[in-house]
């Protein structure tokens, strides 16, 4: 069972247009067989206040993170979660959420760690669906449990660890946090001081491209030309670069990972989910403060 | 050190949360979120009086006033942030009518004791601790003034 792609002209310019669907498309295809809508928000109660009809909820804290170790759930945990949500290995999963799909992109990235093939984002997320006055319900769907296979998580291709970053110098690093976090004026995003690090600043040579610059006012992604101007012209990345993106815990950089991988077509982008909460507390890793990327520490 | 008894309203709220299962606690928190009162009209045009709670993930503003020796707490939070609204509402209902001393005596770990850690994650609960800390600081300042 294959759910069609959204062939809207405005997605055609992206490298992988099949990774996005519009609100119009979703409204028409909500009841397609094989399609499951997933809401993933920062606010754990937002789904309960009303969601797209038929959507199930996946919470990054409670469902995607291992409750003890700082890691994602393992293959068994993911299979259990998918089974409970009525998602099959061949389901088309459409994810949407609050904050310009920031957490939705994070969930999509975790689905990708498990190689779930057909996973897409609703362009504009929750805010656009709501702004257009589309249908919401508080009814939680009862989906038939599925038997999702236990698939081993494959971290190598799209996930970077601290040691990988230490070996990455000389290749592009993107810091997607706010300018104040980048320069070292603060260790946490404005309004997010609860997950702090002991030191402030950024990883040497990382260029600053705050994640939100890839999103338009209405939460949709910016055009390909705008994205190329941002990441290629301004940040100096070239299409066959190996790139590592990071933020504070890896959520905002998932948004950037999505943009670089699926919209601009870069093939070697990894998300460093340890991000600043690990780097800024690690012993003897190089740190640069101020608004300049700084020197390659190997020199 | 003497153990100060928890103010009655806060104790009731805790009991209410602990008496239901984890899933229902989310529903209960949502009910609190819906009960958060609007800002009194006399403050609606005075955004300057409100203090931004930096620790909260959503734009949250709060204002504490002491009238005739009784603390009143006003909080605004957007509807897109129901969890924060729920936290605020628990404190508004739980602290209403207390004296400054009683507010200052509320244990700082109250948010950790109402059974929400597993239901919404300990990290998110810190938002409520931050709110409580701000309220206490404002009460301390206004009490001294």
XYZ file of C-alpha atoms in Angstrom:
444
model
C 0.000 0.000 0.000
C 1.519 3.242 -1.112
C 0.194 6.649 -0.292
C 0.750 9.138 -3.095
C 3.098 12.078 -2.724
C 1.995 15.668 -2.527
C 2.857 16.918 -5.997
C 2.302 20.591 -5.161
C 4.378 22.807 -7.384
C 5.886 24.600 -4.426
C 7.586 21.429 -3.176
C 8.926 20.392 -6.583
C 11.989 22.599 -6.227
C 13.271 20.727 -3.166
C 15.698 17.827 -3.453
C 13.224 15.353 -1.914
C 9.764 16.871 -2.336
C 8.141 13.617 -1.234
C 9.243 14.414 2.329
C 6.717 17.235 2.632
C 2.965 17.432 2.451
C 0.821 20.557 2.525
C -2.127 21.143 4.812
C -4.441 20.995 1.762
C -3.032 17.627 0.755
C -3.322 16.206 4.247
C -6.911 17.370 4.624
C -7.735 15.428 1.462
C -5.773 12.305 2.325
C -6.519 12.002 6.046
C -8.377 8.762 5.542
C -6.019 7.130 3.077
C -5.247 3.569 3.918
C -1.692 3.145 5.144
C -1.336 6.730 6.329
C -0.786 7.571 9.988
C -0.637 11.134 11.281
C 1.626 11.743 14.280
C 1.683 14.882 16.428
C 4.929 15.651 18.222
C 5.139 18.828 20.287
C 7.265 20.538 22.773
C 4.248 21.028 25.014
C 3.180 17.639 26.308
C -0.481 18.676 26.663
C -1.031 20.422 23.357
C -2.277 17.270 21.631
C -4.894 16.871 24.337
C -6.303 20.341 23.655
C -7.140 19.290 20.108
C -5.353 17.608 17.220
C -5.807 16.666 13.592
C -8.512 13.989 13.387
C -6.992 10.528 13.617
C -3.570 11.758 14.729
C -1.684 9.856 17.419
C 0.732 11.497 19.817
C 4.417 10.762 20.228
C 6.221 12.684 22.929
C 9.977 13.058 22.622
C 10.625 12.934 26.370
C 8.281 10.151 27.256
C 8.325 8.008 24.117
C 11.535 8.543 22.162
C 14.113 8.926 24.930
C 15.395 6.080 27.025
C 14.168 6.837 30.548
C 17.490 6.011 32.200
C 20.428 6.340 29.839
C 20.903 9.484 27.760
C 20.004 7.839 24.480
C 17.036 7.037 22.281
C 14.907 3.988 22.748
C 16.315 0.781 21.286
C 14.832 -1.372 18.557
C 12.508 -3.152 20.942
C 11.337 0.078 22.496
C 10.676 1.616 19.099
C 8.822 -1.473 17.901
C 6.680 -1.377 21.028
C 5.908 2.313 20.514
C 5.052 1.825 16.848
C 2.889 -1.188 17.678
C 0.960 0.730 20.307
C 0.383 3.646 17.936
C -0.814 1.358 15.165
C 2.083 2.123 12.844
C 3.380 -0.574 10.491
C 6.793 -0.742 8.902
C 5.261 0.253 5.564
C 2.984 2.984 6.944
C 3.265 6.466 5.520
C 3.869 8.596 8.596
C 3.063 12.304 8.464
C 4.475 14.198 11.444
C 3.471 17.677 12.522
C 3.897 19.755 15.649
C 4.256 23.104 17.347
C 7.077 25.639 16.945
C 7.540 25.394 13.169
C 7.783 21.609 13.376
C 10.874 21.757 15.497
C 9.899 18.693 17.565
C 8.235 17.053 14.596
C 11.559 17.198 12.754
C 13.203 15.673 15.799
C 10.727 12.793 15.772
C 11.246 12.361 12.028
C 14.987 12.144 12.578
C 14.490 9.438 15.228
C 12.202 7.504 12.839
C 15.049 7.734 10.345
C 17.486 6.222 12.861
C 15.281 3.150 12.683
C 15.119 3.259 8.913
C 11.392 3.896 8.733
C 11.169 4.626 5.061
C 8.138 6.771 4.381
C 8.099 9.526 6.941
C 7.120 13.085 5.998
C 6.518 16.455 7.594
C 3.383 18.543 7.350
C 4.756 21.834 6.022
C 3.830 24.620 8.422
C 2.929 22.187 11.185
C 0.283 22.756 13.766
C 0.254 26.536 13.496
C -0.616 26.529 9.788
C -3.324 23.892 10.163
C -4.797 25.982 12.949
C -4.442 29.329 11.152
C -6.393 27.887 8.239
C -9.207 26.957 10.578
C -8.981 23.276 9.759
C -10.619 20.559 11.768
C -9.396 19.641 15.236
C -10.697 17.016 17.579
C -9.984 16.004 21.148
C -10.990 12.443 20.378
C -8.070 10.056 20.769
C -8.216 7.477 17.984
C -8.274 3.819 18.848
C -5.957 2.277 16.326
C -5.479 -1.408 15.844
C -2.172 -2.502 17.324
C 0.409 -3.506 14.807
C 3.295 -5.909 14.874
C 6.186 -3.598 14.048
C 9.458 -5.456 13.555
C 12.363 -4.965 15.946
C 14.856 -3.026 13.841
C 18.278 -2.184 15.144
C 18.872 1.539 15.305
C 21.439 2.701 12.750
C 23.178 5.733 14.201
C 26.240 6.033 11.965
C 24.814 7.805 8.949
C 22.883 10.637 10.550
C 23.983 10.831 14.173
C 27.278 12.221 15.429
C 28.786 11.639 18.862
C 31.282 13.832 20.678
C 34.238 11.779 19.480
C 32.998 12.070 15.895
C 32.878 15.850 16.274
C 36.455 15.907 17.575
C 37.490 14.136 14.361
C 35.323 16.387 12.218
C 37.429 19.554 12.435
C 38.256 20.798 8.957
C 34.728 20.029 7.759
C 31.677 22.236 8.267
C 29.959 22.447 11.610
C 26.714 24.370 11.993
C 25.608 25.790 15.304
C 21.858 26.355 15.087
C 21.351 27.958 18.505
C 20.587 31.592 19.167
C 23.365 34.164 18.642
C 23.632 34.654 22.426
C 24.260 30.973 23.018
C 26.770 30.883 20.154
C 28.805 33.797 21.444
C 28.756 32.475 24.980
C 26.679 35.196 26.579
C 24.444 32.427 27.829
C 24.438 28.643 27.944
C 20.766 28.192 27.194
C 18.270 29.429 24.675
C 16.399 32.538 25.725
C 13.587 31.042 27.804
C 15.205 27.605 28.081
C 17.684 27.723 30.918
C 16.696 24.423 32.427
C 19.131 22.255 30.523
C 22.353 24.020 31.065
C 26.007 23.357 30.435
C 28.928 24.331 32.605
C 30.652 26.428 29.938
C 29.342 28.765 27.267
C 30.390 29.400 23.685
C 30.544 27.209 20.589
C 32.534 24.394 19.021
C 35.557 25.884 17.196
C 34.986 26.590 13.479
C 31.200 26.146 13.741
C 29.262 28.737 11.783
C 26.162 30.228 13.311
C 22.918 29.661 11.427
C 20.019 29.781 13.893
C 17.572 27.026 12.933
C 14.564 29.331 12.704
C 16.026 31.170 9.729
C 15.006 28.172 7.620
C 11.354 28.720 8.532
C 9.038 31.399 7.180
C 6.617 33.414 9.297
C 3.853 30.863 8.830
C 6.090 27.990 9.931
C 6.580 26.582 6.418
C 10.043 26.016 5.049
C 11.668 28.809 3.067
C 12.081 28.427 -0.679
C 15.002 26.506 -2.077
C 16.612 29.721 -3.310
C 16.356 31.277 0.140
C 17.751 28.137 1.770
C 20.645 27.996 -0.684
C 21.429 31.641 -0.019
C 21.453 30.912 3.683
C 23.459 27.687 3.848
C 25.550 27.837 0.668
C 26.260 31.539 0.153
C 26.192 32.754 3.713
C 27.426 29.736 5.682
C 29.798 28.604 2.951
C 28.640 25.013 2.685
C 28.897 23.164 -0.604
C 26.527 20.363 -1.611
C 28.931 17.460 -1.185
C 30.187 18.588 2.214
C 30.011 16.368 5.261
C 28.170 18.494 7.778
C 27.498 18.148 11.488
C 24.746 20.279 13.026
C 24.203 20.774 16.720
C 22.176 22.842 19.166
C 21.567 22.234 22.838
C 20.095 18.739 22.949
C 19.706 17.957 19.262
C 16.127 19.049 18.636
C 16.611 22.339 16.825
C 19.453 20.802 14.831
C 17.070 18.042 13.670
C 15.148 20.796 11.920
C 18.348 21.933 10.205
C 19.273 18.315 9.445
C 15.911 17.948 7.676
C 16.481 21.109 5.647
C 19.988 20.174 4.550
C 19.179 16.522 3.857
C 15.717 16.550 2.372
C 15.267 20.047 1.005
C 18.799 20.819 -0.209
C 19.810 17.228 -0.919
C 23.063 16.965 1.053
C 23.862 13.311 1.581
C 26.215 13.432 4.530
C 24.600 15.438 7.282
C 24.716 14.260 10.860
C 22.978 15.613 13.921
C 25.103 15.805 17.066
C 22.379 15.217 19.644
C 24.762 15.438 22.591
C 25.082 19.037 21.467
C 25.933 21.852 23.809
C 24.645 20.136 26.939
C 27.384 17.563 26.404
C 30.120 19.633 24.755
C 29.742 22.556 27.154
C 30.208 20.259 30.138
C 32.873 17.918 28.758
C 36.419 18.131 30.090
C 39.168 19.496 27.835
C 37.203 19.936 24.643
C 38.029 23.165 22.784
C 35.536 26.017 23.012
C 35.428 29.397 21.306
C 33.576 32.418 22.644
C 32.501 35.485 20.737
C 30.751 35.912 17.428
C 33.520 34.505 15.194
C 33.805 30.776 14.374
C 37.387 30.643 15.630
C 40.455 28.631 14.682
C 40.646 24.961 13.851
C 42.039 23.553 17.129
C 44.270 21.068 15.297
C 46.486 23.884 14.086
C 14.039 21.958 61.474
C 10.298 21.904 61.834
C 8.102 20.545 59.096
C 5.604 23.213 58.068
C 2.280 21.731 57.058
C 1.400 22.296 53.430
C -1.316 24.927 52.890
C -4.661 23.228 52.533
C -5.333 24.081 48.893
C -1.916 22.833 47.771
C -2.362 19.671 49.825
C -5.758 19.096 48.206
C -4.333 19.560 44.734
C -1.554 17.098 45.479
C -4.047 14.577 46.759
C -6.178 15.069 43.676
C -3.236 14.283 41.388
C -1.967 11.348 43.419
C -5.407 9.743 43.620
C -5.561 9.136 39.859
C -3.439 7.157 37.413
C -0.649 8.702 35.368
C -2.695 9.167 32.196
C -5.490 10.852 34.144
C -2.973 13.213 35.690
C -2.423 14.708 32.257
C -6.164 15.219 31.889
C -6.270 16.807 35.311
C -3.410 19.135 34.429
C -5.291 20.126 31.295
C -8.353 20.922 33.404
C -6.205 23.186 35.546
C -4.861 24.812 32.372
C -8.405 25.590 31.279
C -9.202 27.105 34.663
C -6.381 29.633 34.621
C -8.214 32.938 35.047
C -7.633 35.851 32.710
C -5.693 38.750 34.056
C -7.915 41.105 36.081
C -8.998 43.996 33.917
C -7.140 46.535 36.001
C -3.868 44.919 34.926
C -4.745 44.196 31.331
C -3.357 47.561 30.232
C -0.280 47.357 32.416
C 2.103 44.906 30.808
C 4.869 46.780 32.625
C 3.743 45.296 35.930
C 4.181 41.773 34.689
C 7.441 39.917 35.004
C 8.584 37.582 32.260
C 9.408 34.115 33.558
C 12.550 33.345 31.606
C 12.724 29.764 32.771
C 9.446 28.808 31.168
C 9.491 27.516 27.632
C 6.504 29.632 26.650
C 6.151 33.394 27.075
C 4.827 33.505 30.596
C 4.291 36.600 32.662
C 3.390 36.801 36.314
C 2.457 39.418 38.834
C 2.125 39.015 42.578
C 0.338 41.527 44.771
C -0.229 41.697 48.494
C -3.496 43.302 49.565
C -4.323 43.555 53.275
C -1.693 40.962 54.098
C -2.966 38.418 51.578
C -1.092 37.271 48.481
C -2.766 37.233 45.080
C -1.014 35.753 42.066
C -1.807 36.578 38.442
C -0.261 34.696 35.563
C -0.711 34.823 31.808
C 0.433 32.141 29.409
C -0.636 31.493 25.807
C -3.110 28.789 24.959
C -0.393 27.103 22.878
C 1.331 26.339 26.167
C -1.241 24.324 28.094
C 1.351 22.628 30.290
C 2.634 25.964 31.524
C -0.920 27.215 31.972
C -1.587 24.121 34.058
C 1.429 24.780 36.273
C 0.403 28.405 36.716
C -3.169 27.485 37.494
C -2.106 25.031 40.210
C -0.104 27.776 41.867
C -2.807 30.431 41.442
C -5.374 28.142 43.064
C -2.988 26.698 45.600
C -1.540 29.967 46.853
C -4.647 32.163 46.731
C -5.489 33.703 50.098
C -2.237 32.805 51.823
C -0.169 35.249 53.845
C 3.298 36.161 52.567
C 4.856 33.977 55.279
C 2.753 31.011 54.243
C 3.743 31.436 50.600
C 7.414 31.635 51.535
C 7.039 28.454 53.560
C 5.759 26.379 50.669
C 8.406 23.706 50.077
C 10.442 24.432 46.942
C 10.065 20.825 45.866
C 6.265 20.933 45.865
C 6.137 20.530 42.047
C 8.120 17.305 42.354
C 5.665 15.834 44.846
C 2.413 15.863 42.891
C 3.042 12.775 40.820
C 3.752 14.437 37.490
C 7.418 13.524 37.037
C 6.722 10.389 35.046
C 3.626 11.722 33.325
C 5.275 14.789 31.825
C 9.007 14.275 32.584
C 11.116 15.813 35.374
C 12.635 18.288 32.934
C 9.307 19.890 32.130
C 8.403 20.039 35.811
C 11.256 22.459 36.326
C 9.090 25.062 34.642
C 6.751 24.891 37.610
C 9.614 25.126 40.084
C 10.767 28.245 38.280
C 7.310 29.782 38.563
C 7.169 29.049 42.278
C 10.625 30.536 42.782
C 9.613 33.745 40.980
C 6.458 34.054 43.052
C 8.413 33.682 46.261
C 10.969 36.237 45.163
C 8.283 38.779 44.317
C 6.515 38.145 47.627
C 9.791 38.605 49.474
C 10.471 41.892 47.653
C 6.972 43.275 48.084
C 6.868 42.218 51.699
C 10.086 44.104 52.396
C 8.952 47.216 50.520
